[in-house]
Amino acid sequence: MFFKNIVCPVCGAACDDIQVEIKDEKIEAKNVCKMGISRFKEITSPRRLKQPLLKFGGKLRPVSWDGVLEIAADILASAKRPLIFIGSETSCEAHEVGLMIGEYLGATVDTIVNGATVMGTQEAGKIGATEGQKKNRGDLMVYWGTNPLESMPRQMSRYGVFPRGYWTKRGRFDRTIITVDPRKTLTAKASDLHVQLNPDSDYELISALLTLLHRKTPHHSIEKITGVSIPVMEDMLDMMKNCNFGTISVGVGLSSSLGKYRNIEIAMNLVKELNNYSKITIGVIRSHCNVAGFNQVASYMYGYPFGLDFTRGHPRYNPGEFTTVDLLREKDVDAAFVICADLLSQIPPDCAAYLAEIPLICLDTVPCPTTSISDIVLPGVIDSIECDGTFYRFDDVPIYFEPFLDSPFKFTQSNEDTLKQLFEKIKAKKINLMFYLYSADLKIQNFSSRSQISNSQLSF
Ligand code: SF4
């Protein structure tokens, strides 16, 4: 069987031109990069999680679906402050249900996100463009702190550099590529200009570019601080001022160097000022699949893009207080539910040690370090391959996908379905708990009113 226009569920590019052929139960995919092919191979991989698991006697053992959902609901409903960590490798529809569970439980809901880029955007505002615009109009591409040839392999071939666009008919020959990176990456080697700045000097370099843009000369010490000479800065600025349509694509190299979200803010301010000379846009290369989706869904549901705290019954947002690493470091959560993410691999050791101490539920498709410390593992359905839904591409364009296979499980059709089933059980547990507390409260009131009567009778 042959399927075409399948959406790849691996990185933020969400390539929607994948072709899949299934022959003798073997899967072959075309138009897919090395990163993507490994995900398609997971469908038939012997590593795939095929049943719900519960830890007892220190080992994860298979159990019934209904039973494991009951226990998971019990853990979450009885926790005082649960953490729901929703990863990017699932659909926006699943994100929505996860957020609703978080609101219902009064939990904190967070995601795998490059928070600094989101916070920088909130500070300065983003002049953005879709990848289609870049393909058709873009004649200058600046990669700042990112190496898409390795982190998002098809970005350059589909949109950024090589394709022939409406106004860029000669493809690569109609485009100038600048890479700003302290390392000599593959992207830097394929560029026309590699600005090899010193590590952690991004803020200073952008400040110097702004100074030059204001027709002033920066202090000569900037050359030593950034490792970039003023003539090179002037060349770079000239290219940006004289292009027809330029794009600066930033990555974690910029947002995680010294300055963090202030680097993103100043980069966005530079783009605003460059627009007095030419059309320049800025975008973020987001390597995780639907990471932009969580920001979109959380923002339209509750007004905040990540790190949402519902403990007071309404959403609150304060990165550094209600974000995963801070909550785990302060031991502020007493249970966790990790959805489609390998959280353990991405947090500092002290946070990982605390995560291993508290009751942990994990939803995933294959075993990973997080599943190994989980008390409950729910098997995941692979979005875009086994169920339909929506991803947001890294340029914030929603892509609806349809599956070419059915869910491999009888008990669930998608991760959204799993979360909906769990939500129903949580609601039932909470109602039972409230009813129990209400009846216990009534009994106490009856008891105390009876004792008051007898006391007053005694006093007469
Ligand atoms: S670039 Fe990303 S979305 Fe496209 S095929 Fe490769 S891994 Fe999949």
PDB file of N, CA and C in Angstrom, residues 190-257:
ATOM      1  N   ALA A 190      28.159  26.046   4.965  1.00  0.00           N
ATOM      2  CA  ALA A 190      27.386  26.205   3.722  1.00  0.00           C
ATOM      3  C   ALA A 190      26.967  27.657   3.487  1.00  0.00           C
ATOM      4  N   SER A 191      27.434  28.586   4.342  1.00  0.00           N
ATOM      5  CA  SER A 191      26.980  29.982   4.254  1.00  0.00           C
ATOM      6  C   SER A 191      27.946  30.839   3.442  1.00  0.00           C
ATOM      7  N   ASP A 192      27.449  32.018   3.027  1.00  0.00           N
ATOM      8  CA  ASP A 192      28.317  32.978   2.331  1.00  0.00           C
ATOM      9  C   ASP A 192      29.172  33.745   3.331  1.00  0.00           C
ATOM     10  N   LEU A 193      28.625  33.993   4.502  1.00  0.00           N
ATOM     11  CA  LEU A 193      29.380  34.715   5.534  1.00  0.00           C
ATOM     12  C   LEU A 193      29.159  34.015   6.878  1.00  0.00           C
ATOM     13  N   HIS A 194      30.257  33.622   7.516  1.00  0.00           N
ATOM     14  CA  HIS A 194      30.150  33.049   8.857  1.00  0.00           C
ATOM     15  C   HIS A 194      30.702  34.062   9.850  1.00  0.00           C
ATOM     16  N   VAL A 195      29.837  34.591  10.685  1.00  0.00           N
ATOM     17  CA  VAL A 195      30.267  35.546  11.709  1.00  0.00           C
ATOM     18  C   VAL A 195      30.521  34.728  12.972  1.00  0.00           C
ATOM     19  N   GLN A 196      31.804  34.483  13.227  1.00  0.00           N
ATOM     20  CA  GLN A 196      32.144  33.580  14.338  1.00  0.00           C
ATOM     21  C   GLN A 196      32.407  34.424  15.592  1.00  0.00           C
ATOM     22  N   LEU A 197      31.340  34.711  16.291  1.00  0.00           N
ATOM     23  CA  LEU A 197      31.475  35.570  17.473  1.00  0.00           C
ATOM     24  C   LEU A 197      31.943  34.757  18.674  1.00  0.00           C
ATOM     25  N   ASN A 198      32.396  35.468  19.725  1.00  0.00           N
ATOM     26  CA  ASN A 198      32.773  34.766  20.962  1.00  0.00           C
ATOM     27  C   ASN A 198      31.518  34.254  21.655  1.00  0.00           C
ATOM     28  N   PRO A 199      31.613  33.115  22.366  1.00  0.00           N
ATOM     29  CA  PRO A 199      30.430  32.626  23.082  1.00  0.00           C
ATOM     30  C   PRO A 199      29.917  33.698  24.051  1.00  0.00           C
ATOM     31  N   ASP A 200      28.610  33.750  24.232  1.00  0.00           N
ATOM     32  CA  ASP A 200      27.965  34.675  25.176  1.00  0.00           C
ATOM     33  C   ASP A 200      28.158  36.150  24.841  1.00  0.00           C
ATOM     34  N   SER A 201      28.386  36.477  23.572  1.00  0.00           N
ATOM     35  CA  SER A 201      28.530  37.906  23.237  1.00  0.00           C
ATOM     36  C   SER A 201      27.469  38.348  22.217  1.00  0.00           C
ATOM     37  N   ASP A 202      26.369  37.611  22.162  1.00  0.00           N
ATOM     38  CA  ASP A 202      25.314  37.938  21.189  1.00  0.00           C
ATOM     39  C   ASP A 202      24.706  39.315  21.458  1.00  0.00           C
ATOM     40  N   TYR A 203      24.443  39.588  22.741  1.00  0.00           N
ATOM     41  CA  TYR A 203      23.780  40.849  23.090  1.00  0.00           C
ATOM     42  C   TYR A 203      24.654  42.025  22.652  1.00  0.00           C
ATOM     43  N   GLU A 204      25.959  41.903  22.909  1.00  0.00           N
ATOM     44  CA  GLU A 204      26.889  42.979  22.567  1.00  0.00           C
ATOM     45  C   GLU A 204      26.963  43.164  21.050  1.00  0.00           C
ATOM     46  N   LEU A 205      26.963  42.045  20.311  1.00  0.00           N
ATOM     47  CA  LEU A 205      27.042  42.145  18.849  1.00  0.00           C
ATOM     48  C   LEU A 205      25.797  42.835  18.286  1.00  0.00           C
ATOM     49  N   ILE A 206      24.636  42.466  18.806  1.00  0.00           N
ATOM     50  CA  ILE A 206      23.398  43.097  18.290  1.00  0.00           C
ATOM     51  C   ILE A 206      23.374  44.586  18.682  1.00  0.00           C
ATOM     52  N   SER A 207      23.847  44.893  19.893  1.00  0.00           N
ATOM     53  CA  SER A 207      23.917  46.306  20.316  1.00  0.00           C
ATOM     54  C   SER A 207      24.814  47.096  19.372  1.00  0.00           C
ATOM     55  N   ALA A 208      25.964  46.482  18.987  1.00  0.00           N
ATOM     56  CA  ALA A 208      26.886  47.172  18.076  1.00  0.00           C
ATOM     57  C   ALA A 208      26.235  47.384  16.704  1.00  0.00           C
ATOM     58  N   LEU A 209      25.468  46.373  16.241  1.00  0.00           N
ATOM     59  CA  LEU A 209      24.772  46.520  14.951  1.00  0.00           C
ATOM     60  C   LEU A 209      23.759  47.660  15.020  1.00  0.00           C
ATOM     61  N   LEU A 210      23.085  47.773  16.168  1.00  0.00           N
ATOM     62  CA  LEU A 210      22.116  48.868  16.339  1.00  0.00           C
ATOM     63  C   LEU A 210      22.825  50.223  16.340  1.00  0.00           C
ATOM     64  N   THR A 211      24.007  50.269  16.989  1.00  0.00           N
ATOM     65  CA  THR A 211      24.785  51.517  17.021  1.00  0.00           C
ATOM     66  C   THR A 211      25.168  51.927  15.602  1.00  0.00           C
ATOM     67  N   LEU A 212      25.642  50.942  14.819  1.00  0.00           N
ATOM     68  CA  LEU A 212      26.022  51.234  13.424  1.00  0.00           C
ATOM     69  C   LEU A 212      24.804  51.674  12.604  1.00  0.00           C
ATOM     70  N   LEU A 213      23.679  51.049  12.899  1.00  0.00           N
ATOM     71  CA  LEU A 213      22.441  51.396  12.193  1.00  0.00           C
ATOM     72  C   LEU A 213      22.035  52.846  12.495  1.00  0.00           C
ATOM     73  N   HIS A 214      22.391  53.304  13.701  1.00  0.00           N
ATOM     74  CA  HIS A 214      22.095  54.698  14.070  1.00  0.00           C
ATOM     75  C   HIS A 214      23.199  55.661  13.592  1.00  0.00           C
ATOM     76  N   ARG A 215      24.017  55.168  12.684  1.00  0.00           N
ATOM     77  CA  ARG A 215      25.115  55.941  12.045  1.00  0.00           C
ATOM     78  C   ARG A 215      26.149  56.410  13.055  1.00  0.00           C
ATOM     79  N   LYS A 216      26.405  55.626  14.071  1.00  0.00           N
ATOM     80  CA  LYS A 216      27.463  55.932  15.027  1.00  0.00           C
ATOM     81  C   LYS A 216      28.441  54.762  15.015  1.00  0.00           C
ATOM     82  N   THR A 217      29.654  54.998  15.509  1.00  0.00           N
ATOM     83  CA  THR A 217      30.649  53.916  15.536  1.00  0.00           C
ATOM     84  C   THR A 217      30.742  53.367  16.958  1.00  0.00           C
ATOM     85  N   PRO A 218      30.591  52.057  17.100  1.00  0.00           N
ATOM     86  CA  PRO A 218      30.706  51.497  18.451  1.00  0.00           C
ATOM     87  C   PRO A 218      32.130  51.607  18.993  1.00  0.00           C
ATOM     88  N   HIS A 219      32.297  51.559  20.294  1.00  0.00           N
ATOM     89  CA  HIS A 219      33.625  51.631  20.919  1.00  0.00           C
ATOM     90  C   HIS A 219      34.486  50.467  20.403  1.00  0.00           C
ATOM     91  N   HIS A 220      35.777  50.735  20.181  1.00  0.00           N
ATOM     92  CA  HIS A 220      36.626  49.697  19.557  1.00  0.00           C
ATOM     93  C   HIS A 220      36.729  48.426  20.413  1.00  0.00           C
ATOM     94  N   SER A 221      36.448  48.536  21.734  1.00  0.00           N
ATOM     95  CA  SER A 221      36.540  47.351  22.602  1.00  0.00           C
ATOM     96  C   SER A 221      35.541  46.266  22.186  1.00  0.00           C
ATOM     97  N   ILE A 222      34.541  46.654  21.396  1.00  0.00           N
ATOM     98  CA  ILE A 222      33.519  45.676  20.984  1.00  0.00           C
ATOM     99  C   ILE A 222      34.148  44.555  20.148  1.00  0.00           C
ATOM    100  N   GLU A 223      35.228  44.900  19.441  1.00  0.00           N
ATOM    101  CA  GLU A 223      35.872  43.880  18.602  1.00  0.00           C
ATOM    102  C   GLU A 223      36.460  42.783  19.467  1.00  0.00           C
ATOM    103  N   LYS A 224      37.034  43.181  20.631  1.00  0.00           N
ATOM    104  CA  LYS A 224      37.632  42.186  21.526  1.00  0.00           C
ATOM    105  C   LYS A 224      36.531  41.383  22.240  1.00  0.00           C
ATOM    106  N   ILE A 225      35.462  42.086  22.621  1.00  0.00           N
ATOM    107  CA  ILE A 225      34.377  41.409  23.360  1.00  0.00           C
ATOM    108  C   ILE A 225      33.685  40.368  22.476  1.00  0.00           C
ATOM    109  N   THR A 226      33.384  40.779  21.242  1.00  0.00           N
ATOM    110  CA  THR A 226      32.602  39.869  20.383  1.00  0.00           C
ATOM    111  C   THR A 226      33.486  38.978  19.504  1.00  0.00           C
ATOM    112  N   GLY A 227      34.720  39.387  19.292  1.00  0.00           N
ATOM    113  CA  GLY A 227      35.591  38.622  18.382  1.00  0.00           C
ATOM    114  C   GLY A 227      35.264  38.908  16.929  1.00  0.00           C
ATOM    115  N   VAL A 228      34.445  39.930  16.670  1.00  0.00           N
ATOM    116  CA  VAL A 228      34.052  40.268  15.295  1.00  0.00           C
ATOM    117  C   VAL A 228      34.537  41.692  15.013  1.00  0.00           C
ATOM    118  N   SER A 229      35.190  41.886  13.864  1.00  0.00           N
ATOM    119  CA  SER A 229      35.705  43.228  13.565  1.00  0.00           C
ATOM    120  C   SER A 229      34.564  44.143  13.107  1.00  0.00           C
ATOM    121  N   ILE A 230      34.772  45.454  13.311  1.00  0.00           N
ATOM    122  CA  ILE A 230      33.714  46.411  12.924  1.00  0.00           C
ATOM    123  C   ILE A 230      33.442  46.370  11.410  1.00  0.00           C
ATOM    124  N   PRO A 231      34.472  46.232  10.541  1.00  0.00           N
ATOM    125  CA  PRO A 231      34.151  46.114   9.099  1.00  0.00           C
ATOM    126  C   PRO A 231      33.245  44.916   8.777  1.00  0.00           C
ATOM    127  N   VAL A 232      33.445  43.792   9.476  1.00  0.00           N
ATOM    128  CA  VAL A 232      32.565  42.618   9.231  1.00  0.00           C
ATOM    129  C   VAL A 232      31.133  42.948   9.669  1.00  0.00           C
ATOM    130  N   MET A 233      31.017  43.649  10.812  1.00  0.00           N
ATOM    131  CA  MET A 233      29.676  44.053  11.265  1.00  0.00           C
ATOM    132  C   MET A 233      29.023  44.957  10.228  1.00  0.00           C
ATOM    133  N   GLU A 234      29.826  45.867   9.663  1.00  0.00           N
ATOM    134  CA  GLU A 234      29.278  46.794   8.650  1.00  0.00           C
ATOM    135  C   GLU A 234      28.826  46.037   7.401  1.00  0.00           C
ATOM    136  N   ASP A 235      29.630  45.040   6.996  1.00  0.00           N
ATOM    137  CA  ASP A 235      29.257  44.215   5.825  1.00  0.00           C
ATOM    138  C   ASP A 235      27.924  43.515   6.062  1.00  0.00           C
ATOM    139  N   MET A 236      27.843  42.946   7.250  1.00  0.00           N
ATOM    140  CA  MET A 236      26.634  42.190   7.607  1.00  0.00           C
ATOM    141  C   MET A 236      25.413  43.114   7.590  1.00  0.00           C
ATOM    142  N   LEU A 237      25.585  44.286   8.164  1.00  0.00           N
ATOM    143  CA  LEU A 237      24.488  45.249   8.232  1.00  0.00           C
ATOM    144  C   LEU A 237      24.085  45.722   6.834  1.00  0.00           C
ATOM    145  N   ASP A 238      25.091  45.929   5.976  1.00  0.00           N
ATOM    146  CA  ASP A 238      24.796  46.346   4.597  1.00  0.00           C
ATOM    147  C   ASP A 238      23.939  45.305   3.887  1.00  0.00           C
ATOM    148  N   MET A 239      24.292  44.040   4.077  1.00  0.00           N
ATOM    149  CA  MET A 239      23.514  42.960   3.443  1.00  0.00           C
ATOM    150  C   MET A 239      22.066  43.014   3.918  1.00  0.00           C
ATOM    151  N   MET A 240      21.895  43.263   5.229  1.00  0.00           N
ATOM    152  CA  MET A 240      20.538  43.268   5.779  1.00  0.00           C
ATOM    153  C   MET A 240      19.763  44.506   5.324  1.00  0.00           C
ATOM    154  N   LYS A 241      20.462  45.630   5.172  1.00  0.00           N
ATOM    155  CA  LYS A 241      19.773  46.861   4.775  1.00  0.00           C
ATOM    156  C   LYS A 241      19.401  46.855   3.297  1.00  0.00           C
ATOM    157  N   ASN A 242      20.159  46.105   2.496  1.00  0.00           N
ATOM    158  CA  ASN A 242      19.971  46.191   1.044  1.00  0.00           C
ATOM    159  C   ASN A 242      19.267  44.977   0.432  1.00  0.00           C
ATOM    160  N   CYS A 243      18.732  44.085   1.253  1.00  0.00           N
ATOM    161  CA  CYS A 243      18.038  42.925   0.668  1.00  0.00           C
ATOM    162  C   CYS A 243      16.595  43.321   0.315  1.00  0.00           C
ATOM    163  N   ASN A 244      15.931  42.441  -0.446  1.00  0.00           N
ATOM    164  CA  ASN A 244      14.512  42.681  -0.752  1.00  0.00           C
ATOM    165  C   ASN A 244      13.620  42.109   0.345  1.00  0.00           C
ATOM    166  N   PHE A 245      13.970  40.919   0.796  1.00  0.00           N
ATOM    167  CA  PHE A 245      13.184  40.254   1.834  1.00  0.00           C
ATOM    168  C   PHE A 245      14.148  39.369   2.630  1.00  0.00           C
ATOM    169  N   GLY A 246      14.444  39.778   3.836  1.00  0.00           N
ATOM    170  CA  GLY A 246      15.396  39.015   4.648  1.00  0.00           C
ATOM    171  C   GLY A 246      14.722  38.374   5.842  1.00  0.00           C
ATOM    172  N   THR A 247      15.338  37.321   6.342  1.00  0.00           N
ATOM    173  CA  THR A 247      14.813  36.650   7.531  1.00  0.00           C
ATOM    174  C   THR A 247      15.949  36.331   8.477  1.00  0.00           C
ATOM    175  N   ILE A 248      15.736  36.625   9.743  1.00  0.00           N
ATOM    176  CA  ILE A 248      16.691  36.160  10.756  1.00  0.00           C
ATOM    177  C   ILE A 248      16.025  34.985  11.458  1.00  0.00           C
ATOM    178  N   SER A 249      16.629  33.806  11.369  1.00  0.00           N
ATOM    179  CA  SER A 249      16.106  32.634  12.070  1.00  0.00           C
ATOM    180  C   SER A 249      16.981  32.388  13.287  1.00  0.00           C
ATOM    181  N   VAL A 250      16.379  32.502  14.463  1.00  0.00           N
ATOM    182  CA  VAL A 250      17.170  32.345  15.688  1.00  0.00           C
ATOM    183  C   VAL A 250      16.909  30.962  16.301  1.00  0.00           C
ATOM    184  N   GLY A 251      17.853  30.526  17.109  1.00  0.00           N
ATOM    185  CA  GLY A 251      17.710  29.225  17.750  1.00  0.00           C
ATOM    186  C   GLY A 251      18.141  29.294  19.196  1.00  0.00           C
ATOM    187  N   VAL A 252      18.240  28.135  19.818  1.00  0.00           N
ATOM    188  CA  VAL A 252      18.592  28.104  21.246  1.00  0.00           C
ATOM    189  C   VAL A 252      19.983  28.669  21.522  1.00  0.00           C
ATOM    190  N   GLY A 253      20.842  28.699  20.494  1.00  0.00           N
ATOM    191  CA  GLY A 253      22.173  29.285  20.674  1.00  0.00           C
ATOM    192  C   GLY A 253      22.079  30.738  21.098  1.00  0.00           C
ATOM    193  N   LEU A 254      21.056  31.439  20.610  1.00  0.00           N
ATOM    194  CA  LEU A 254      20.875  32.849  20.979  1.00  0.00           C
ATOM    195  C   LEU A 254      20.126  32.970  22.308  1.00  0.00           C
ATOM    196  N   SER A 255      19.058  32.173  22.445  1.00  0.00           N
ATOM    197  CA  SER A 255      18.217  32.353  23.638  1.00  0.00           C
ATOM    198  C   SER A 255      18.831  31.729  24.883  1.00  0.00           C
ATOM    199  N   SER A 256      19.817  30.831  24.735  1.00  0.00           N
ATOM    200  CA  SER A 256      20.391  30.270  25.960  1.00  0.00           C
ATOM    201  C   SER A 256      21.796  30.794  26.233  1.00  0.00           C
ATOM    202  N   SER A 257      22.282  31.736  25.426  1.00  0.00           N
ATOM    203  CA  SER A 257      23.573  32.342  25.779  1.00  0.00           C
ATOM    204  C   SER A 257      23.303  33.460  26.799  1.00  0.00           C
TER     205      SER A 257
END
